[in-house]
Structure formats: C-alpha cells, structure tokens
Tab-separated table of C-alpha atoms in Angstrom:
chain	number	residue	atom	x	y	z
A	1	MET	CA	-15.485	-39.195	25.523
A	2	GLY	CA	-16.499	-37.192	28.622
A	3	GLU	CA	-18.925	-34.336	28.872
A	4	MET	CA	-17.750	-30.808	28.105
A	5	ARG	CA	-17.947	-27.927	30.522
A	6	CYS	CA	-19.558	-24.630	29.560
A	7	GLU	CA	-16.243	-22.719	29.544
A	8	ASP	CA	-14.739	-25.282	27.174
A	9	VAL	CA	-17.769	-25.042	24.898
A	10	ARG	CA	-17.660	-21.221	24.818
A	11	ARG	CA	-13.976	-21.344	23.918
A	12	VAL	CA	-14.448	-23.425	20.785
A	13	LEU	CA	-18.026	-22.448	19.924
A	14	PRO	CA	-17.171	-19.743	17.335
A	15	ALA	CA	-14.832	-22.040	15.431
A	16	HIS	CA	-17.378	-24.850	15.707
A	17	LEU	CA	-20.175	-22.733	14.262
A	18	ASP	CA	-17.843	-21.342	11.618
A	19	GLY	CA	-17.047	-24.869	10.475
A	20	GLU	CA	-13.380	-24.431	11.334
A	21	PRO	CA	-11.228	-27.028	13.093
A	22	HIS	CA	-11.058	-26.559	16.863
A	23	GLY	CA	-9.737	-29.802	18.297
A	24	ALA	CA	-12.750	-30.584	20.482
A	25	ASP	CA	-15.043	-33.539	19.964
A	26	ARG	CA	-17.941	-32.344	17.870
A	27	GLY	CA	-20.311	-35.000	19.172
A	28	ALA	CA	-19.673	-34.059	22.784
A	29	LEU	CA	-20.063	-30.378	21.919
A	30	ASP	CA	-23.394	-30.892	20.183
A	31	ALA	CA	-24.564	-33.018	23.117
A	32	HIS	CA	-23.679	-30.214	25.509
A	33	LEU	CA	-25.533	-27.625	23.394
A	34	ALA	CA	-28.621	-29.839	23.374
A	35	GLY	CA	-28.666	-29.952	27.145
A	36	CYS	CA	-27.411	-26.481	28.163
A	37	ALA	CA	-29.829	-23.580	27.618
A	38	ALA	CA	-27.169	-20.905	28.214
A	39	CYS	CA	-24.722	-22.298	25.703
A	40	GLU	CA	-27.508	-22.951	23.233
A	41	ARG	CA	-28.639	-19.312	23.592
A	42	GLU	CA	-25.049	-18.251	22.885
A	43	ALA	CA	-24.937	-20.439	19.792
A	44	ARG	CA	-28.291	-19.112	18.573
A	45	GLY	CA	-27.067	-15.530	18.955
A	46	HIS	CA	-24.016	-16.377	16.907
A	47	ARG	CA	-26.126	-17.903	14.164
A	48	ASN	CA	-28.495	-14.946	14.166
A	49	LEU	CA	-25.588	-12.555	13.778
A	50	LEU	CA	-24.206	-14.500	10.817
A	51	ARG	CA	-27.675	-14.541	9.269
A	52	ALA	CA	-28.019	-10.790	9.726
A	53	LEU	CA	-24.655	-10.176	8.110
A	54	ALA	CA	-25.583	-12.464	5.233
A	55	SER	CA	-28.723	-10.428	4.609
A	56	LEU	CA	-26.750	-7.738	2.845
A	57	PRO	CA	-27.005	-8.216	-0.915
A	58	SER	CA	-24.041	-8.474	-3.244
A	59	ARG	CA	-23.219	-5.471	-5.382
A	60	ARG	CA	-22.502	-5.192	-9.072
A	61	VAL	CA	-20.292	-2.665	-10.795
A	62	SER	CA	-21.854	-0.301	-13.303
A	63	GLN	CA	-21.910	-1.014	-17.036
A	64	GLU	CA	-19.290	1.686	-17.580
A	65	PHE	CA	-16.807	-0.041	-15.283
A	66	ASP	CA	-15.186	-2.214	-17.961
A	67	ALA	CA	-14.675	0.641	-20.408
A	68	ARG	CA	-13.213	2.930	-17.773
A	69	LEU	CA	-10.913	0.223	-16.455
A	70	LYS	CA	-9.664	-0.694	-19.934
A	71	SER	CA	-8.898	2.936	-20.637
A	72	ALA	CA	-6.996	3.239	-17.380
A	73	LEU	CA	-5.110	-0.005	-18.040
A	74	ALA	CA	-4.186	1.145	-21.528
A	75	THR	CA	-2.553	4.195	-19.973
A	76	GLN	CA	-0.756	1.907	-17.541
A	77	ALA	CA	0.464	-0.257	-20.409
A	78	VAL	CA	2.043	2.761	-22.082
A	79	ALA	CA	3.644	3.848	-18.824
A	80	LEU	CA	5.038	0.361	-18.196
A	81	ALA	CA	6.365	-0.082	-21.738
A	82	PRO	CA	10.187	0.045	-22.108
A	83	ARG	CA	11.494	3.418	-23.331
A	84	ALA	CA	14.427	4.311	-25.551
A	85	TRP	CA	17.542	5.505	-23.768
A	86	TRP	CA	17.113	9.090	-24.925
A	87	GLU	CA	13.572	9.196	-23.648
A	88	HIS	CA	14.827	8.078	-20.253
A	89	PHE	CA	17.498	10.799	-20.308
A	90	ARG	CA	14.979	13.401	-21.402
A	91	PHE	CA	12.780	12.472	-18.494
A	92	GLN	CA	15.636	12.652	-16.032
A	93	ALA	CA	17.077	15.818	-17.509
A	94	SER	CA	13.797	17.610	-17.315
A	95	TRP	CA	13.579	17.182	-13.574
A	96	ARG	CA	16.559	15.810	-11.763
A	97	LEU	CA	19.387	17.392	-13.757
A	98	LEU	CA	17.817	20.818	-14.131
A	99	PRO	CA	19.752	22.528	-11.276
A	100	ALA	CA	23.063	21.002	-12.353
A	101	LEU	CA	22.517	21.938	-15.982
A	102	THR	CA	21.643	25.507	-15.027
A	103	ALA	CA	24.808	25.846	-12.965
A	104	ALA	CA	26.954	24.378	-15.756
A	105	ALA	CA	25.441	26.769	-18.291
A	106	GLY	CA	26.242	29.705	-16.003
A	107	VAL	CA	29.860	28.639	-15.621
A	108	ALA	CA	30.229	28.165	-19.384
A	109	ALA	CA	28.786	31.610	-20.066
A	110	GLY	CA	31.201	33.213	-17.598
A	111	LEU	CA	34.221	31.526	-19.166
A	112	ALA	CA	33.145	32.556	-22.643
A	113	ALA	CA	32.703	36.147	-21.563
A	114	TRP	CA	36.126	36.181	-19.926
A	115	ALA	CA	37.815	34.778	-23.050
A	116	LEU	CA	36.044	37.082	-25.502
A	117	LEU	CA	36.077	40.413	-23.709
A	118	PRO	CA	39.062	42.632	-24.763
A	119	GLY	CA	41.701	43.650	-22.188
A	120	THR	CA	41.129	40.795	-19.873
A	121	SER	CA	44.029	38.726	-18.662
A	122	PRO	CA	44.346	35.859	-16.302
A	123	PRO	CA	44.709	36.921	-12.711
A	124	ALA	CA	48.275	36.931	-11.364
A	125	THR	CA	48.858	34.047	-9.130
A	126	VAL	CA	52.082	35.522	-7.619
A	127	SER	CA	53.440	39.037	-7.361
A	128	SER	CA	56.380	40.203	-9.454
A	129	GLY	CA	58.609	40.239	-6.360
A	130	ASP	CA	57.688	36.714	-5.521
A	131	SER	CA	58.458	35.651	-9.118
A	132	GLU	CA	61.941	37.069	-8.788
A	133	VAL	CA	62.534	35.139	-5.577
A	134	VAL	CA	61.437	31.945	-7.210
A	135	ARG	CA	63.705	32.522	-10.201
A	136	GLN	CA	66.712	33.144	-7.947
A	137	TYR	CA	65.938	30.044	-5.892
A	138	GLN	CA	65.788	27.919	-9.019
A	139	THR	CA	69.120	29.374	-10.217
A	140	ILE	CA	70.820	28.551	-6.921
A	141	VAL	CA	69.468	25.032	-6.949
A	142	GLN	CA	70.705	24.520	-10.509
A	143	MET	CA	74.126	25.877	-9.580
A	144	HIS	CA	74.470	23.512	-6.648
A	145	HIS	CA	73.353	20.678	-8.832
A	146	ASP	CA	76.005	21.494	-11.422
A	147	ARG	CA	78.691	21.747	-8.762
A	148	ASP	CA	77.758	18.403	-7.268
A	149	ALA	CA	77.838	16.837	-10.718
A	150	ASN	CA	81.306	18.434	-11.554
A	151	PRO	CA	83.146	19.084	-8.280
A	152	ASP	CA	86.390	20.169	-10.056
A	153	ARG	CA	84.670	22.859	-12.078
A	154	GLU	CA	84.289	26.281	-10.555
A	155	VAL	CA	81.009	27.746	-11.305
A	156	VAL	CA	80.557	31.450	-11.110
A	157	ASP	CA	77.224	32.996	-11.815
A	158	TYR	CA	77.348	36.720	-11.990
A	159	SER	CA	73.722	37.061	-12.643
A	160	ILE	CA	72.958	36.293	-9.025
A	161	ALA	CA	74.985	39.190	-7.713
A	162	GLN	CA	73.382	41.482	-10.243
A	163	SER	CA	69.828	40.335	-9.833
A	164	THR	CA	69.824	40.348	-6.041
A	165	GLN	CA	70.589	43.984	-5.879
A	166	GLY	CA	67.383	45.822	-5.087
A	167	SER	CA	65.426	42.587	-5.141
A	168	ALA	CA	62.796	41.317	-2.804
A	169	PHE	CA	65.533	40.085	-0.417
A	170	ASP	CA	66.424	43.698	0.363
A	171	ALA	CA	62.899	44.955	0.537
A	172	ASN	CA	62.736	44.740	4.265
B	1	MET	CA	3.363	-5.277	-21.698
B	2	THR	CA	-0.076	-5.515	-23.299
B	3	LEU	CA	-3.265	-6.866	-21.855
B	4	GLU	CA	-3.019	-9.860	-24.154
B	5	GLN	CA	0.474	-10.652	-22.846
B	6	CYS	CA	-0.728	-10.682	-19.240
B	7	THR	CA	-1.202	-14.370	-18.678
B	8	ILE	CA	-0.700	-16.560	-15.669
B	9	GLN	CA	-1.848	-19.600	-17.550
B	10	PRO	CA	-2.437	-19.657	-21.262
B	11	ALA	CA	-6.191	-19.443	-20.778
B	12	LEU	CA	-6.134	-17.076	-17.843
B	13	THR	CA	-5.711	-13.505	-18.973
B	14	PHE	CA	-5.904	-10.446	-16.822
B	15	ASP	CA	-9.156	-9.537	-18.491
B	16	ALA	CA	-10.588	-12.884	-17.445
B	17	ILE	CA	-9.569	-12.195	-13.866
B	18	VAL	CA	-11.331	-8.842	-13.999
B	19	GLN	CA	-14.492	-10.369	-15.378
B	20	GLU	CA	-14.523	-13.126	-12.774
B	21	HIS	CA	-13.809	-11.015	-9.704
B	22	LYS	CA	-14.974	-7.463	-10.378
B	23	HIS	CA	-18.408	-7.763	-8.718
B	24	ARG	CA	-17.033	-9.620	-5.736
B	25	ILE	CA	-14.262	-7.115	-5.146
B	26	TYR	CA	-16.709	-4.254	-5.604
B	27	THR	CA	-19.040	-5.811	-3.034
B	28	TYR	CA	-16.136	-6.159	-0.629
B	29	VAL	CA	-15.061	-2.544	-1.124
B	30	CYS	CA	-18.652	-1.345	-0.647
B	31	ARG	CA	-18.894	-3.212	2.642
B	32	LEU	CA	-15.530	-1.941	3.836
B	33	THR	CA	-16.316	1.664	2.942
B	34	ASN	CA	-19.977	1.617	3.971
B	35	ASP	CA	-21.094	2.114	0.374
B	36	ASP	CA	-18.825	5.054	-0.259
B	37	PRO	CA	-19.712	6.805	-3.551
B	38	GLU	CA	-16.106	6.274	-4.638
B	39	ALA	CA	-16.290	2.510	-4.121
B	40	GLU	CA	-16.299	1.830	-7.836
B	41	ASP	CA	-13.279	4.068	-8.353
B	42	LEU	CA	-11.535	2.210	-5.554
B	43	THR	CA	-12.403	-1.079	-7.204
B	44	GLN	CA	-10.893	0.167	-10.431
B	45	GLU	CA	-7.784	1.159	-8.502
B	46	VAL	CA	-7.595	-2.367	-7.076
B	47	PHE	CA	-7.403	-3.821	-10.567
B	48	ILE	CA	-4.921	-1.207	-11.742
B	49	ARG	CA	-2.622	-2.118	-8.847
B	50	ALA	CA	-3.157	-5.780	-9.583
B	51	TYR	CA	-2.198	-5.134	-13.195
B	52	GLN	CA	0.966	-3.337	-12.146
B	53	SER	CA	2.081	-6.283	-10.018
B	54	PHE	CA	0.626	-8.952	-12.251
B	55	ALA	CA	3.991	-10.042	-13.633
B	56	ALA	CA	5.247	-10.744	-10.099
B	57	PHE	CA	2.174	-12.732	-9.109
B	58	ARG	CA	3.186	-16.383	-8.901
B	59	ARG	CA	-0.107	-17.904	-7.812
B	60	GLU	CA	1.290	-18.718	-4.392
B	61	ALA	CA	-2.047	-17.401	-3.184
B	62	ALA	CA	-5.437	-17.708	-4.801
B	63	VAL	CA	-6.342	-14.902	-7.157
B	64	ASP	CA	-9.261	-13.749	-5.027
B	65	THR	CA	-7.123	-13.695	-1.876
B	66	TRP	CA	-4.544	-11.635	-3.765
B	67	LEU	CA	-7.199	-9.160	-4.890
B	68	TYR	CA	-8.763	-8.998	-1.423
B	69	ARG	CA	-5.377	-8.144	-0.011
B	70	ILE	CA	-4.839	-5.334	-2.505
B	71	ALA	CA	-8.332	-4.017	-1.793
B	72	THR	CA	-7.849	-4.177	1.977
B	73	ASN	CA	-4.542	-2.309	1.849
B	74	LEU	CA	-6.022	0.266	-0.502
B	75	VAL	CA	-9.046	0.959	1.676
B	76	ILE	CA	-7.045	1.064	4.912
B	77	ASP	CA	-4.524	3.409	3.293
B	78	ARG	CA	-7.397	5.560	2.225
B	79	PHE	CA	-8.746	5.694	5.771
B	80	ARG	CA	-5.334	6.729	7.049
B	81	ARG	CA	-4.783	9.277	4.315
B	82	ARG	CA	-8.062	10.970	4.906
B	83	ARG	CA	-7.712	10.673	8.679
B	84	ARG	CA	-11.276	9.586	8.570
B	85	THR	CA	-12.523	7.417	11.379
B	86	PRO	CA	-15.430	5.127	10.748
B	87	GLN	CA	-18.753	6.796	11.154
B	88	ARG	CA	-20.207	6.061	14.522
B	89	LEU	CA	-23.898	6.027	13.961
B	90	GLU	CA	-25.953	5.692	17.066
B	91	TRP	CA	-29.507	4.592	17.363
B	92	ASP	CA	-31.822	3.615	20.109
B	93	GLU	CA	-30.841	0.085	20.976
B	94	GLU	CA	-33.913	-0.263	23.098
B	95	GLU	CA	-36.067	-0.024	20.031
B	96	ASP	CA	-37.686	-3.297	19.295
B	97	LEU	CA	-38.111	-2.790	15.571
B	98	LEU	CA	-36.021	-5.807	14.754
B	99	ALA	CA	-37.460	-8.225	17.238
B	100	GLY	CA	-39.139	-11.148	15.586
B	101	LEU	CA	-37.908	-10.354	12.098
B	102	PRO	CA	-37.909	-13.235	9.672
B	103	ALA	CA	-34.454	-14.283	8.630
B	104	ASN	CA	-35.203	-13.581	5.008
B	105	GLY	CA	-37.874	-11.354	3.554
B	106	ARG	CA	-40.417	-13.091	1.433
B	107	GLU	CA	-40.634	-11.832	-2.081
B	108	GLY	CA	-43.786	-9.922	-2.796
B	109	ASP	CA	-44.474	-9.217	0.853
B	110	PRO	CA	-44.070	-5.455	1.332
B	111	ALA	CA	-43.936	-5.732	5.094
B	112	SER	CA	-41.206	-8.328	5.028
B	113	CYS	CA	-39.285	-6.363	2.426
B	114	ALA	CA	-39.483	-3.270	4.576
B	115	GLN	CA	-38.292	-5.228	7.602
B	116	LEU	CA	-35.449	-6.700	5.613
B	117	ALA	CA	-34.448	-3.243	4.374
B	118	GLU	CA	-34.482	-2.015	7.941
B	119	LEU	CA	-32.323	-4.928	9.063
B	120	GLN	CA	-29.852	-4.306	6.254
B	121	SER	CA	-29.617	-0.672	7.179
B	122	ARG	CA	-28.923	-1.583	10.800
B	123	VAL	CA	-26.286	-4.111	9.773
B	124	ARG	CA	-24.548	-1.551	7.557
B	125	GLN	CA	-24.548	0.980	10.359
B	126	ALA	CA	-23.206	-1.547	12.824
B	127	ILE	CA	-20.416	-2.624	10.481
B	128	ALA	CA	-19.528	1.013	9.886
B	129	THR	CA	-18.763	1.451	13.595
B	130	LEU	CA	-16.006	-1.154	13.477
B	131	PRO	CA	-12.359	-0.143	13.099
B	132	PRO	CA	-11.125	-0.956	9.561
B	133	LYS	CA	-9.113	-4.041	10.513
B	134	LEU	CA	-11.950	-5.600	12.496
B	135	ARG	CA	-14.336	-4.707	9.717
B	136	ALA	CA	-12.132	-6.364	7.100
B	137	ALA	CA	-11.944	-9.557	9.142
B	138	VAL	CA	-15.681	-9.837	9.708
B	139	VAL	CA	-16.541	-8.927	6.107
B	140	LEU	CA	-14.093	-11.416	4.646
B	141	HIS	CA	-15.096	-14.268	6.928
B	142	ASP	CA	-18.727	-13.769	7.851
B	143	MET	CA	-19.921	-12.119	4.657
B	144	GLU	CA	-17.568	-13.239	1.885
B	145	GLY	CA	-17.221	-16.719	3.332
B	146	LEU	CA	-13.437	-17.039	3.361
B	147	PRO	CA	-11.948	-19.548	5.826
B	148	TYR	CA	-9.612	-18.346	8.574
B	149	GLU	CA	-6.507	-19.221	6.559
B	150	ASP	CA	-7.561	-17.188	3.543
B	151	VAL	CA	-8.609	-14.248	5.688
B	152	ALA	CA	-5.167	-14.338	7.299
B	153	ALA	CA	-3.531	-14.358	3.857
B	154	ALA	CA	-5.698	-11.501	2.645
B	155	LEU	CA	-5.015	-9.382	5.717
B	156	GLY	CA	-1.362	-10.378	6.036
B	157	CYS	CA	-1.644	-11.501	9.658
B	158	PRO	CA	-1.589	-14.789	11.593
B	159	VAL	CA	-4.681	-16.951	11.937
B	160	GLY	CA	-4.724	-16.244	15.667
B	161	THR	CA	-5.014	-12.534	14.943
B	162	VAL	CA	-7.931	-13.247	12.620
B	163	LYS	CA	-9.723	-15.148	15.390
B	164	SER	CA	-9.084	-12.341	17.832
B	165	ARG	CA	-10.367	-9.702	15.425
B	166	LEU	CA	-13.448	-11.769	14.661
B	167	PHE	CA	-14.166	-12.224	18.357
B	168	ASN	CA	-13.915	-8.490	19.035
B	169	ALA	CA	-15.850	-7.508	15.928
B	170	ARG	CA	-18.665	-9.919	16.697
B	171	ALA	CA	-18.873	-8.715	20.281
B	172	VAL	CA	-19.472	-5.180	18.998
B	173	LEU	CA	-21.946	-6.326	16.359
B	174	LYS	CA	-23.899	-8.461	18.811
B	175	ARG	CA	-24.290	-5.441	21.059
B	176	LYS	CA	-25.313	-3.182	18.195
B	177	LEU	CA	-27.743	-5.736	16.799
B	178	LYS	CA	-28.878	-7.043	20.151
B	179	ASN	CA	-32.553	-6.923	19.377
B	180	TYR	CA	-32.137	-9.141	16.384
B	181	VAL	CA	-29.383	-11.406	17.662
B	182	GLU	CA	-31.185	-12.253	20.875
B	183	ALA	CA	-34.543	-12.744	19.246
C-alpha cells in the first residue's frame, strides 16, 4: 500500500476520526499522520473539538415530568378513543353544519308562516288571459286528435267560437 | 387505546419507552434549544406525538432514532413558527481564557471546575450560533454519539447530507472555539 497525500488524508480524516468507514487504508493514514505535522495538527483540532462538545453534561427531566406527561397522555387517550355515532354527529353539527342548519331553519319558518297566515294564496304562475289561451290550445289539440282517430265523424265544437270572442287573441 | 394497550412487544410498553428515553430526549432538546426554559414542555410534546403515532410505529427504525426525529421536527417547527433565528452571541475570540484548559475538570479542584464551566458556556454559545439543521447534525453525532446512518434517519436526509452538515458545523465551531481547539 502506497503513501497517502495530504489532500487524500484531509478528505477522509473526519470519517476516520469519527470511526466511520471511509474506504482508505487505515494503516497508511495513521502512518501519514505520524509523519505529517500539518495533518496531525488538523487531527488534534478535530479531537479537541469533539472533547469540548463532550464536556457538556447530560440533563435530567424534573420529578414532575412523569406525572404531567401521564396526565397529558390520559387526555390524549380520551381524545383518541372511538366515539358513538351521535357524538360524532354532534361534533360535526356544532361546527360544520351550523350555517346550513340555520338556513334550513329560516326556510322552514318562512313556509310555516306562509301556510298559517290568513288570506295568503300561492302566487299566480300565469295570468288569467294566458290560462284562457292554454285552455283553447288544449281544446283544439283534442279536437284534432279526435278527428284523426275518427275521420268520418264531423266534430263541431261551439265552445271555441264562443270562448274566443273577447279573448286574449283579440286583445291586440 | 389505553397506555396498557400500547405495546410494540409484549414487554415493551409506551411507559417503558418513556422511562428509558426521557432524559436522553430532554438532553437533546436542551442542546438544540440552547437550554430553553420550555425544553421540558417540548420533551413532553415529543412523547405526546410519539404516543399519537405509536400504533403506526413498526420498528423499522430504532426507538431512539424515531424519538430523535420527532424531537428534531418539533424543534425546527418551533423555530420556524416563532421566526426566531439562533442567538448569535459574540465574544472576544482573541481572549486566551481557554488556552491550556484540561480536557476534563478534576473533581474538588475549584479552578478546574471554573475552567470547565467556562468551557461549557463557550460550547453552548458556539452551538447556539449554528442554524438548526447543522446544530441537529452535530448534536446527534458529536454529542449523542449516533453514527452517520442513524443521524440520517433521525433527520430524514441522506448520509451525504449529514457529512456535509457536520463539515460545515464543525468549521464554524472550530472558529468559535479556536483557542481551545488549537491548544
């Protein structure tokens, strides 16, 4: 195994001092460190840093830690426990369905008021003139249908002549 | 789910995990947060989060790595939420107070104890200047003793990223602790 150059040593030195695999020959690396003051100074600085970091003491939690954690975990256990279906609905209804329920209640109250108040009637969807036109149209359609079904029978409907007088057809 | 039902193995309950790892996780959180007064509350939060995801934990990672990961994410989230950058404490690097310090203070020697306390204070200040991710890498590897692979698992990043973060963190620490490192 040949000698290592300084740049090769510096590249793998951290992993070497950390005890991690680095692929270089450890014997050759140690031999280089023994003979190279610059690389040895670099290695010593690394070791000193690790020693300084290791000087910090470990910490211990307080005596109240266990009790406080158990109390918090007990709360978590309740929160994670499965709930009955009505409890789930109650939770949802209290927050998510509140606007929809409010709107539905408003609509229901309006309908009830409309049905219970005296003198109210459903709004007309068509005018009286328009209703007459529709009735006449339906009569004509029925007449043509009867004539097509019985071509030999003469159908006379006097109501048409009577009802069209002064009807919406003559309005304009 | 009760505490008694939380078992990975028959003999390994969640309470046993807490008892085994609470001091270690607390130490880690203290080092990450520079001994924040809320470190114990954060440690409690680590175990609460672990409890919430305990059923999904399949022991694909070691328990301590799993807890370190929860703690790291919690602390980093906390840094982001508070928009708090690490304290950058400056001191006179030309001071030679640390030169020639013994590696470990001798018990019963007030002078050595004082020097050790001074060194520890400097180390804490130096660590506090690191960005959270670099700090987590150097604390997990150089102080908690985790190998590269476990640090990568705890931080959720590749081993190469761990090496890079360690290199950068150590470069900063060597500069901040120059008087001791070069002694």
